mmCIF file of C-alpha atoms and ligand atoms in Angstrom:
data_model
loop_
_atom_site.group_PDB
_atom_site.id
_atom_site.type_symbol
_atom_site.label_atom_id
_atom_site.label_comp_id
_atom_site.label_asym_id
_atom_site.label_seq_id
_atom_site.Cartn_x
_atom_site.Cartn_y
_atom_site.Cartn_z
ATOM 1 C CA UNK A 11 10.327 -18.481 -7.738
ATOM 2 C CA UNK A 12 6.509 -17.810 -7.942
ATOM 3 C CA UNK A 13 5.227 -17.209 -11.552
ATOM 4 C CA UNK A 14 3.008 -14.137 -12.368
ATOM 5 C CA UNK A 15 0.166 -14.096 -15.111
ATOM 6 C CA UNK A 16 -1.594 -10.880 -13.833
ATOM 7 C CA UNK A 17 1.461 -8.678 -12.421
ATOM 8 C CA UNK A 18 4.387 -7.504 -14.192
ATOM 9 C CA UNK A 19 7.718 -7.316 -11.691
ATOM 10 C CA UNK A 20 10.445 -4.629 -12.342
ATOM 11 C CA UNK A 21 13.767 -4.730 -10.064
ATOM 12 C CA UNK A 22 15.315 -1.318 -10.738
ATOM 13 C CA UNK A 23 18.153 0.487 -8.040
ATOM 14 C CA UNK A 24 16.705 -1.596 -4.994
ATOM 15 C CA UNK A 25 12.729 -0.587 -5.868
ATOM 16 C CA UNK A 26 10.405 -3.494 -6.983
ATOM 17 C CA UNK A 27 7.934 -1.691 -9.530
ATOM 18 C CA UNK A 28 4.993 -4.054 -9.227
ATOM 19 C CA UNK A 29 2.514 -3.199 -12.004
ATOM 20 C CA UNK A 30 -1.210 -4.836 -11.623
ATOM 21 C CA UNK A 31 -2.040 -5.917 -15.021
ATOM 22 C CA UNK A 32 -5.152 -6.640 -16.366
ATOM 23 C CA UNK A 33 -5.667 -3.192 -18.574
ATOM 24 C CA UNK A 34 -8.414 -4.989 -20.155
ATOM 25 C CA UNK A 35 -10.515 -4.920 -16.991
ATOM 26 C CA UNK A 36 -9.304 -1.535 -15.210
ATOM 27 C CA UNK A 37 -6.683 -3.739 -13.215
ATOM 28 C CA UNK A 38 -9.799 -5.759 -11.268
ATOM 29 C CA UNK A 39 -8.808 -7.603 -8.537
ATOM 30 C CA UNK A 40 -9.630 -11.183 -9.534
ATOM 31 C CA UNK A 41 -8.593 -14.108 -6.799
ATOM 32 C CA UNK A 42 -5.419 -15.095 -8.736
ATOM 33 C CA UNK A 43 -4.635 -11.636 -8.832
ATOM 34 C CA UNK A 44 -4.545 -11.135 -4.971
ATOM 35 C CA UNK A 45 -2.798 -14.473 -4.898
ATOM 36 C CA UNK A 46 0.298 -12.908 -7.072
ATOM 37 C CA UNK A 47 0.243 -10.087 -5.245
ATOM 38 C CA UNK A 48 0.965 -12.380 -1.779
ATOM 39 C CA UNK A 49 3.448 -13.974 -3.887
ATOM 40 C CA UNK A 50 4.918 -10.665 -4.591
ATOM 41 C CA UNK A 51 5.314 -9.321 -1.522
ATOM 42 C CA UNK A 52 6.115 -12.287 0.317
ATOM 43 C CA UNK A 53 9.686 -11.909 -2.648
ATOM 44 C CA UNK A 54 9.733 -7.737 -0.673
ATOM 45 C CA UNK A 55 9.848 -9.563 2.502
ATOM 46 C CA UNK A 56 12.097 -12.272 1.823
ATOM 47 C CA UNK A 57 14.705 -10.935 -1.195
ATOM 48 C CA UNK A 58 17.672 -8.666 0.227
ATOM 49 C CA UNK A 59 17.868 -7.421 -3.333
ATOM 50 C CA UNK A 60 14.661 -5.701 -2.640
ATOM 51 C CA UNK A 61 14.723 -2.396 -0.400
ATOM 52 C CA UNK A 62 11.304 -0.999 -1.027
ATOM 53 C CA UNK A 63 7.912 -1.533 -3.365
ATOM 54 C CA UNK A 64 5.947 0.754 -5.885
ATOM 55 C CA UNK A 65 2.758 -1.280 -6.259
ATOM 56 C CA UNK A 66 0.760 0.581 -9.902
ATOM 57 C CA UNK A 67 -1.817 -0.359 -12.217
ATOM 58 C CA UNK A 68 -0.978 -1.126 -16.107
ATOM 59 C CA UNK A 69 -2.565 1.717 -18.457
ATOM 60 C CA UNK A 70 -3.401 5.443 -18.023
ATOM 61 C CA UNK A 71 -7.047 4.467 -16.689
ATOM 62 C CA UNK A 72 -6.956 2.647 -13.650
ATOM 63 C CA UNK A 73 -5.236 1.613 -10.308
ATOM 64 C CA UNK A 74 -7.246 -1.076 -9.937
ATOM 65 C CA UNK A 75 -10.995 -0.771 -10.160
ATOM 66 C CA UNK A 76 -11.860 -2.948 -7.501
ATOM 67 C CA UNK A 77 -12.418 -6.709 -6.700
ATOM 68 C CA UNK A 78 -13.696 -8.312 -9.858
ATOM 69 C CA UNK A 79 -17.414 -7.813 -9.538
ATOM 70 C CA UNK A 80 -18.036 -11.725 -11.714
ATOM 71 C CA UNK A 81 -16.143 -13.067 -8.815
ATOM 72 C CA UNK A 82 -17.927 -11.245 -6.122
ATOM 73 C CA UNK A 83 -21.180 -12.094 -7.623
ATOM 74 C CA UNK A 84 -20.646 -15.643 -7.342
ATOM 75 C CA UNK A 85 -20.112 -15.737 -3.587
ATOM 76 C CA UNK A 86 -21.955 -17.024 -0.553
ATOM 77 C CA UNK A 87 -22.261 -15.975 2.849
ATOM 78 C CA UNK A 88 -19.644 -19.001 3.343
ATOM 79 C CA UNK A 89 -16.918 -18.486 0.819
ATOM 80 C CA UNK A 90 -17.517 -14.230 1.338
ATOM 81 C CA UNK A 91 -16.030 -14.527 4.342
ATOM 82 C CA UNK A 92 -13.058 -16.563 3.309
ATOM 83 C CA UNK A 93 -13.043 -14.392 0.565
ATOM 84 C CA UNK A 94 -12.701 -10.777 2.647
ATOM 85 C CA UNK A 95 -10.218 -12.409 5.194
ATOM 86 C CA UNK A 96 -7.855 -13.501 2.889
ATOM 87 C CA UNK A 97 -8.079 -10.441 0.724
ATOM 88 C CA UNK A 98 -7.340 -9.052 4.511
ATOM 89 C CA UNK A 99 -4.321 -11.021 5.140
ATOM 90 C CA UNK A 100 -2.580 -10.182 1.895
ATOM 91 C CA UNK A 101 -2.788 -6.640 2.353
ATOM 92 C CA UNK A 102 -1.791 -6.886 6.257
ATOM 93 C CA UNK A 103 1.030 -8.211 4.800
ATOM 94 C CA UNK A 104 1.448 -5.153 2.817
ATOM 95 C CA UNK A 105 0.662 -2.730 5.696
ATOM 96 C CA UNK A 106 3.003 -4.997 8.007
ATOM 97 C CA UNK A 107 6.143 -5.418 5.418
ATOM 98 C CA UNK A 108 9.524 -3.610 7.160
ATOM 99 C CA UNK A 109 10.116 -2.624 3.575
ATOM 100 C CA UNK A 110 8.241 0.583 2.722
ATOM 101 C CA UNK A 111 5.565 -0.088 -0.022
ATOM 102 C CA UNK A 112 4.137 3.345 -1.566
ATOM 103 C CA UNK A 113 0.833 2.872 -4.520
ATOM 104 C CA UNK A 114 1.417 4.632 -7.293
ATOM 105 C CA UNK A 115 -2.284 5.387 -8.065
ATOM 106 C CA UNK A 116 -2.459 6.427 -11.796
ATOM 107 C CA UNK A 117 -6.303 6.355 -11.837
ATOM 108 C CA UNK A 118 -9.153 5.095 -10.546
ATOM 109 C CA UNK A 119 -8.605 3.265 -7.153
ATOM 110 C CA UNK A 120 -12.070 1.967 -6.265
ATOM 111 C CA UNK A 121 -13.295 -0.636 -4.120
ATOM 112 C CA UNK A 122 -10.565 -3.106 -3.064
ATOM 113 C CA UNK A 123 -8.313 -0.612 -5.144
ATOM 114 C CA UNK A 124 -8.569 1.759 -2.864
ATOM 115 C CA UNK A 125 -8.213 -0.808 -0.382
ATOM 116 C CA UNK A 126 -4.791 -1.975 -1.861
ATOM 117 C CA UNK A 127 -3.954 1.147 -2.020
ATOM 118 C CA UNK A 128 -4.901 2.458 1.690
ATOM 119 C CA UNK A 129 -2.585 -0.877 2.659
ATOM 120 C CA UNK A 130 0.442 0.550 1.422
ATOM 121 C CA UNK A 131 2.534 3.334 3.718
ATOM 122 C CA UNK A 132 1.900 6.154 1.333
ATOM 123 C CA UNK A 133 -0.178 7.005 -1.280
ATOM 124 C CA UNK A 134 1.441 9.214 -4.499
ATOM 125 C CA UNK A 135 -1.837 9.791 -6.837
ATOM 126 C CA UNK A 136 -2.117 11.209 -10.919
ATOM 127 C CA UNK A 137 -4.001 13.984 -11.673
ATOM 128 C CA UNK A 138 -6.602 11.859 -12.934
ATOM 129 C CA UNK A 139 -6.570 9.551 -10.094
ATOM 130 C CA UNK A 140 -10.372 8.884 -8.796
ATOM 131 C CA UNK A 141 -10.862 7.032 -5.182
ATOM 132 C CA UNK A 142 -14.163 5.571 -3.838
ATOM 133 C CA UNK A 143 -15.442 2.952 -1.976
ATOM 134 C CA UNK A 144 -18.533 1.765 -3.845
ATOM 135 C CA UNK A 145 -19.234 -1.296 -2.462
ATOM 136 C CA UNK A 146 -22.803 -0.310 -1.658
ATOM 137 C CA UNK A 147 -24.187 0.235 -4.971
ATOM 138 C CA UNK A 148 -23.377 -3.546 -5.475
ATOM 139 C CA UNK A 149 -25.299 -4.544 -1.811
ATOM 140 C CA UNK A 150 -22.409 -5.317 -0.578
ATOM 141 C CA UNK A 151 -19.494 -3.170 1.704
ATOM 142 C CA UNK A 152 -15.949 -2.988 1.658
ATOM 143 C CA UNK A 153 -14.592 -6.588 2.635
ATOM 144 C CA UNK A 154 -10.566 -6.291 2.409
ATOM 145 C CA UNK A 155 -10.201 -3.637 5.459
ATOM 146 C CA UNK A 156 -11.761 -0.731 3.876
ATOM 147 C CA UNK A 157 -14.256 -0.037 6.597
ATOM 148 C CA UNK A 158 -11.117 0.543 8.934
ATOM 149 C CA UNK A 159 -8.183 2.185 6.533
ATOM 150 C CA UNK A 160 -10.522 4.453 5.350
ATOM 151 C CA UNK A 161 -11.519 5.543 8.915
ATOM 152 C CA UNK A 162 -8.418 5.703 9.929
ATOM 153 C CA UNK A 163 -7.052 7.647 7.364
ATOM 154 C CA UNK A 164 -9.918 10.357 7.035
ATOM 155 C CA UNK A 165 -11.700 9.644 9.859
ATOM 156 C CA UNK A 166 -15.138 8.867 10.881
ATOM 157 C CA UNK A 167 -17.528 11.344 9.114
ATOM 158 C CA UNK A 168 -15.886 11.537 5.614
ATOM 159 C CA UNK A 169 -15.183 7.569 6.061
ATOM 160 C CA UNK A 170 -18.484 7.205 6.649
ATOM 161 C CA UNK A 171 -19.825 9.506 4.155
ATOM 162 C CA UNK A 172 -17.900 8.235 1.294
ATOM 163 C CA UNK A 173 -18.724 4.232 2.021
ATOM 164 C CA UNK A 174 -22.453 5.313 2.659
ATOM 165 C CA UNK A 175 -22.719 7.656 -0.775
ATOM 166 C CA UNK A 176 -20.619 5.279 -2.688
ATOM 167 C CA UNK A 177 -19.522 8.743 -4.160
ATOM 168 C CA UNK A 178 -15.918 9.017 -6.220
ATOM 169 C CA UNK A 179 -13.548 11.650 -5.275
ATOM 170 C CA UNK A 180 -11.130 13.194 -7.369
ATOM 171 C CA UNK A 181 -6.951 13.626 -6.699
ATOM 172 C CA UNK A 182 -7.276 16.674 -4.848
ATOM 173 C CA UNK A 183 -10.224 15.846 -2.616
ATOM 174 C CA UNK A 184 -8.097 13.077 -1.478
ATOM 175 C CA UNK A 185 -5.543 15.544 -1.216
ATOM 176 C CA UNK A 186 -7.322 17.449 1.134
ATOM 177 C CA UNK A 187 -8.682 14.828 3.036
ATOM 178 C CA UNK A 188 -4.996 13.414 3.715
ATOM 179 C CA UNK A 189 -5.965 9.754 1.898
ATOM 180 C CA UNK A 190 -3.226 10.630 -0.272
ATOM 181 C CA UNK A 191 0.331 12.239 0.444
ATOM 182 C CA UNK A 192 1.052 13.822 -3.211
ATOM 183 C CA UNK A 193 -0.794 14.567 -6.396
ATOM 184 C CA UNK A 194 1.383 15.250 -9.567
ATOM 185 C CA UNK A 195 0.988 14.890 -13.519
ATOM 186 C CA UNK A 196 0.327 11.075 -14.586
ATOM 187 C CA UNK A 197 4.069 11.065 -16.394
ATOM 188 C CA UNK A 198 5.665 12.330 -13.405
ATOM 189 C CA UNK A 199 3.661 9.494 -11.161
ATOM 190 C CA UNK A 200 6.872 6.797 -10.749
ATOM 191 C CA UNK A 201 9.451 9.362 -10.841
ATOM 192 C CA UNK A 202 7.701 11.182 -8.014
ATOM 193 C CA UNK A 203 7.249 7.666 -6.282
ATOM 194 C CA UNK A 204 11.160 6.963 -6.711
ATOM 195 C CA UNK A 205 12.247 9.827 -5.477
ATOM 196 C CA UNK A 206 10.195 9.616 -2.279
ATOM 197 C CA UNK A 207 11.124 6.246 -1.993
ATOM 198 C CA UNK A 208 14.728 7.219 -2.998
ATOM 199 C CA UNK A 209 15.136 9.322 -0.034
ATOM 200 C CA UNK A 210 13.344 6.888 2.566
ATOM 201 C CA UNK A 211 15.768 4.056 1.264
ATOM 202 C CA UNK A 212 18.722 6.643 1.736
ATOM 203 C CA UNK A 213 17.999 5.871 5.793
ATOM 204 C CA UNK A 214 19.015 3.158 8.295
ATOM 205 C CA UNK A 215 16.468 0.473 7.089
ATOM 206 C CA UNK A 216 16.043 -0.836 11.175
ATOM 207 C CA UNK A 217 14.782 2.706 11.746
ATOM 208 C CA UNK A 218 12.409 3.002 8.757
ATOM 209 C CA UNK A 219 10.415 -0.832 9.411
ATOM 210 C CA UNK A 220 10.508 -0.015 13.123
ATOM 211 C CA UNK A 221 8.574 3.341 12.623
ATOM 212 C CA UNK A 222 6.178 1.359 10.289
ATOM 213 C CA UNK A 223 5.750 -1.044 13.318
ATOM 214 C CA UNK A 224 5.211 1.763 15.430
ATOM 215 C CA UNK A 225 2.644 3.554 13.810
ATOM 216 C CA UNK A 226 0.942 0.407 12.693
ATOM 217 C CA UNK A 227 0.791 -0.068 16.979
ATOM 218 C CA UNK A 228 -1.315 2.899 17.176
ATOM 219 C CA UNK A 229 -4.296 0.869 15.287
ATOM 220 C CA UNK A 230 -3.449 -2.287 17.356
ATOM 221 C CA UNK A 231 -5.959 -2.104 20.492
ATOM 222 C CA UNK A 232 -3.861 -5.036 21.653
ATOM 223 C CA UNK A 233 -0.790 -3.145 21.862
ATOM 224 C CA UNK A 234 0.459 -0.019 23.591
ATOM 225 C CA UNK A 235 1.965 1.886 20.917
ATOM 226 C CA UNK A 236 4.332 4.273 23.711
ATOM 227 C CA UNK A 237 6.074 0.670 25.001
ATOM 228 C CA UNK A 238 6.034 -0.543 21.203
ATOM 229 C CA UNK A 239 7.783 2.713 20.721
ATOM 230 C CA UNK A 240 10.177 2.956 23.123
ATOM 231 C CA UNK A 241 11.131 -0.859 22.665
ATOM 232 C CA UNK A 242 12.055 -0.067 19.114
ATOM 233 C CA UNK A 243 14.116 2.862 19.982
ATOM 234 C CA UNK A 244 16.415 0.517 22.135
ATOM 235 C CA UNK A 245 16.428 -1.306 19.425
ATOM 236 C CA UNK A 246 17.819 1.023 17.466
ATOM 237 C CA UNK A 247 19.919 2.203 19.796
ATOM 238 C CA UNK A 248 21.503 -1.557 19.331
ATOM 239 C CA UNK A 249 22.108 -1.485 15.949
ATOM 240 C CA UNK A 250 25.457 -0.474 14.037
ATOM 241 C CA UNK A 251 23.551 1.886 11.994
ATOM 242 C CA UNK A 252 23.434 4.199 15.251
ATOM 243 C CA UNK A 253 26.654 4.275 15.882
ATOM 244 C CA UNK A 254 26.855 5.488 11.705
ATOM 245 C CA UNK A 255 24.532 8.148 12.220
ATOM 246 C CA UNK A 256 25.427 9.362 14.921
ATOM 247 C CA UNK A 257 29.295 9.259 14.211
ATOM 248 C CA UNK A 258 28.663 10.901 10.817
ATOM 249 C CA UNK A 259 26.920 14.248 12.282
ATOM 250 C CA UNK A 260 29.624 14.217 14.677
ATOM 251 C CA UNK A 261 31.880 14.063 11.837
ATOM 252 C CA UNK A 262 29.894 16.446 9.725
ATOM 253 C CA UNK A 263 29.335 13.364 6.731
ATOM 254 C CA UNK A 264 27.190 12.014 5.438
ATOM 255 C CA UNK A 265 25.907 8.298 6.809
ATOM 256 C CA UNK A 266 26.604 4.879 5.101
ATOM 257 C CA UNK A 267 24.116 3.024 6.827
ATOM 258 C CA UNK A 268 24.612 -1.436 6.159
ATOM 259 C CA UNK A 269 21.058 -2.498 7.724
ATOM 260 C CA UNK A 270 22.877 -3.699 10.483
HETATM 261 N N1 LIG B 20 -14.676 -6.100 -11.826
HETATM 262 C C1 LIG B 20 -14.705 -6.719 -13.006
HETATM 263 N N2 LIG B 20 -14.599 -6.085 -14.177
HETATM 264 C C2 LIG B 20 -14.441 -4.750 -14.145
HETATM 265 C C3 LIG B 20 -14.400 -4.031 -12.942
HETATM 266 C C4 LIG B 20 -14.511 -4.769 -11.744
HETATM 267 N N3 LIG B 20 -14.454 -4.181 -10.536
HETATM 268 N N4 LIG B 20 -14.270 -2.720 -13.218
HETATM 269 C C5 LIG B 20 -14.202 -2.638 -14.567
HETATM 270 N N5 LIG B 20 -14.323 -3.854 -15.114
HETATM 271 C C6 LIG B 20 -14.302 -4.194 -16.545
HETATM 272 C C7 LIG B 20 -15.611 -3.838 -17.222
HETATM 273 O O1 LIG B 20 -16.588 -4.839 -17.019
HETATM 274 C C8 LIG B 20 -15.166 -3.737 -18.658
HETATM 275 O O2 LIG B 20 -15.005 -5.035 -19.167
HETATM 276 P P1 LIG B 20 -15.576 -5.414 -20.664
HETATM 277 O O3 LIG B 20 -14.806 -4.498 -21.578
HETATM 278 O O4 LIG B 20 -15.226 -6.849 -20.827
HETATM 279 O O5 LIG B 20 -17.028 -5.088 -20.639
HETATM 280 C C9 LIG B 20 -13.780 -3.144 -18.545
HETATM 281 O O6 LIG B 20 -13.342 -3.416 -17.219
HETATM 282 C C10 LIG B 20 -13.746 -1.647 -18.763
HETATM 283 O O7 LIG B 20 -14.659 -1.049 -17.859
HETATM 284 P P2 LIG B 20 -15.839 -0.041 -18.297
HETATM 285 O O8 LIG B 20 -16.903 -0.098 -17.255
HETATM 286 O O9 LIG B 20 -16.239 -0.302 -19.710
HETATM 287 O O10 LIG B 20 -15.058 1.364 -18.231
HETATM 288 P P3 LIG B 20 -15.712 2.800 -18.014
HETATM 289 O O11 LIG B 20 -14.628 3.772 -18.307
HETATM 290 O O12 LIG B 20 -16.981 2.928 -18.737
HETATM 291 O O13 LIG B 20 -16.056 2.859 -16.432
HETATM 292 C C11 LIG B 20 -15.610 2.521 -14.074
HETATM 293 C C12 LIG B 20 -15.042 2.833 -15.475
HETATM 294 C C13 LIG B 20 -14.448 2.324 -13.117
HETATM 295 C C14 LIG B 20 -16.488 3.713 -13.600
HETATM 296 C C15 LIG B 20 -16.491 1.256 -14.146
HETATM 297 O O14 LIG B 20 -15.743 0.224 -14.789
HETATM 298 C C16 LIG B 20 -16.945 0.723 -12.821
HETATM 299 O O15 LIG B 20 -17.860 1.278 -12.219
HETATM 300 N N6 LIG B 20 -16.323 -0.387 -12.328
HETATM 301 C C17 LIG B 20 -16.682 -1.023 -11.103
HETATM 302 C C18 LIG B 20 -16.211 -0.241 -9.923
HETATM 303 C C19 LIG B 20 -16.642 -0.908 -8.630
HETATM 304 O O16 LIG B 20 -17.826 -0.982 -8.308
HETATM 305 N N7 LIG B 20 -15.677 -1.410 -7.870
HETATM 306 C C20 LIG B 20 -15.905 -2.013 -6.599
HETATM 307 C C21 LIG B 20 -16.055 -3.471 -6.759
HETATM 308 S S1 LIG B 20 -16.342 -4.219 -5.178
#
């Protein structure tokens, strides 16, 4: 069982709660920090205990504000790239987990915050949540797949816009550009998070990490996302859980679906 100095882990009804912790610095992303959080999904993945993830930031104040810029200023052009593609891997990981994994973003999410968060399937942000990609005030850019999430998320202009102008946006601008799902009061962040997740969990689990893997497909250029697709419906159509669902609206019930 890994140990964890900068996360805290919370098991509750299926739901991981895993809280970034480093108040003290606005949650910064130091390289044990990104470590842990390998460590703690890599536990999502492999735990049957756990069903889904709520990944937050300790405090009222921040997410996570970003890579930790004493880190960052201490790289070269070697360890950089080591540096962005293992930041990169981790939150794959994140992006690829058949689990779903929603950020709870209860402030500001900038830099590789906004990266973390841009990883996970959904985005629920607080009121007083503030996104950015600011990378270029430092003379650097976005190293752990900002330069694509963003893009694909908001698309080109506003991607490009916001990682050029280095300029913060507030909840509802990322509202409105569809970088984030929901916005609701800071106290009603988790509870909004657990019910989402509450519902999603209520589904046949095969279903739910094949449509991840399906819509992750459509940002694979190696893959064609329509045979991904209908591959995974077979699949489905496979599994015991279909022969639940489908027997249950027949029988006008509701579904007990095992996983299976
Ligand atoms: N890396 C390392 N330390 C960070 C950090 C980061 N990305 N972001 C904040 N911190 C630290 C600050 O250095 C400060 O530490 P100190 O108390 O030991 O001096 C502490 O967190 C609190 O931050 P502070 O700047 O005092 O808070 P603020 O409310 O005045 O400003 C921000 C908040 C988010 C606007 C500001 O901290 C900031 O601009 N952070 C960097 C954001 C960034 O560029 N991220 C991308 C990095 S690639």
């Amino acid at each position: 069982m890994a140990t964890y100095n900068n996360l805290l882990l919370n098991l509750q009804n299926g739901i991981l709660i895993i809280t970034i912790n480093r108040a003290d610095k606005l949650n910064a992303l130091n390289i044990d920090t990104v470590t842990e959080i390998k460590n703690a999904i890599q536990q999502v993945y492999d735990d049957a205990e756990i069903k889904g993830a709520i990944l937050t930031g300790a405090g009222p104040k921040a997410f996570v504000a970003g890579a930790d810029i004493t880190e960052i200023a201490e790289l070269s052009e070697v360890t950089a790239r080591s540096f962005a593609e293992r930041g990169q891997e981790v939150f794959a990981m994140i992006e690829r987990s058949n689990k779903p994994v929603i950020a709870a973003v209860n402030g500001f999410a900038l830099g590789g915050g906004c990266e973390l968060a841009m990883a996970c399937h959904m985005r629920v942000a607080a009121e007083n949540a503030r996104f950015g990609q600011p990378e270029v005030n430092l003379g650097i850019i976005p190293g752990y797949g900002g330069t694509q999430r963003l893009t694909q998320l908001v698309g080109k202009g506003k991607a490009m816009e916001l990682m050029m102008t280095a300029d913060m946006i507030n909840a509802q601008e990322a509202l409105q550009l569809g970088l984030v799902n929901h916005v609701v009061p800071q106290e009603q962040l988790l509870e909004k998070c657990g019910e989402i997740m509450g519902k999603i969990l209520s589904k046949a689990p095969l279903a739910i990490g094949l449509v991840i893997e399906c819509v992750n497909a459509v940002f694979n250029k190696d893959e064609n996302g329509y045979q991904t697709e209908a591959n995974a419906f077979a699949r489905c159509c496979a599994s015991e859980d279909f022969v639940e669902g489908t027997s249950a609206f027949v029988e006008k019930r509701k579904a007990n679906f095992t996983g299976n």
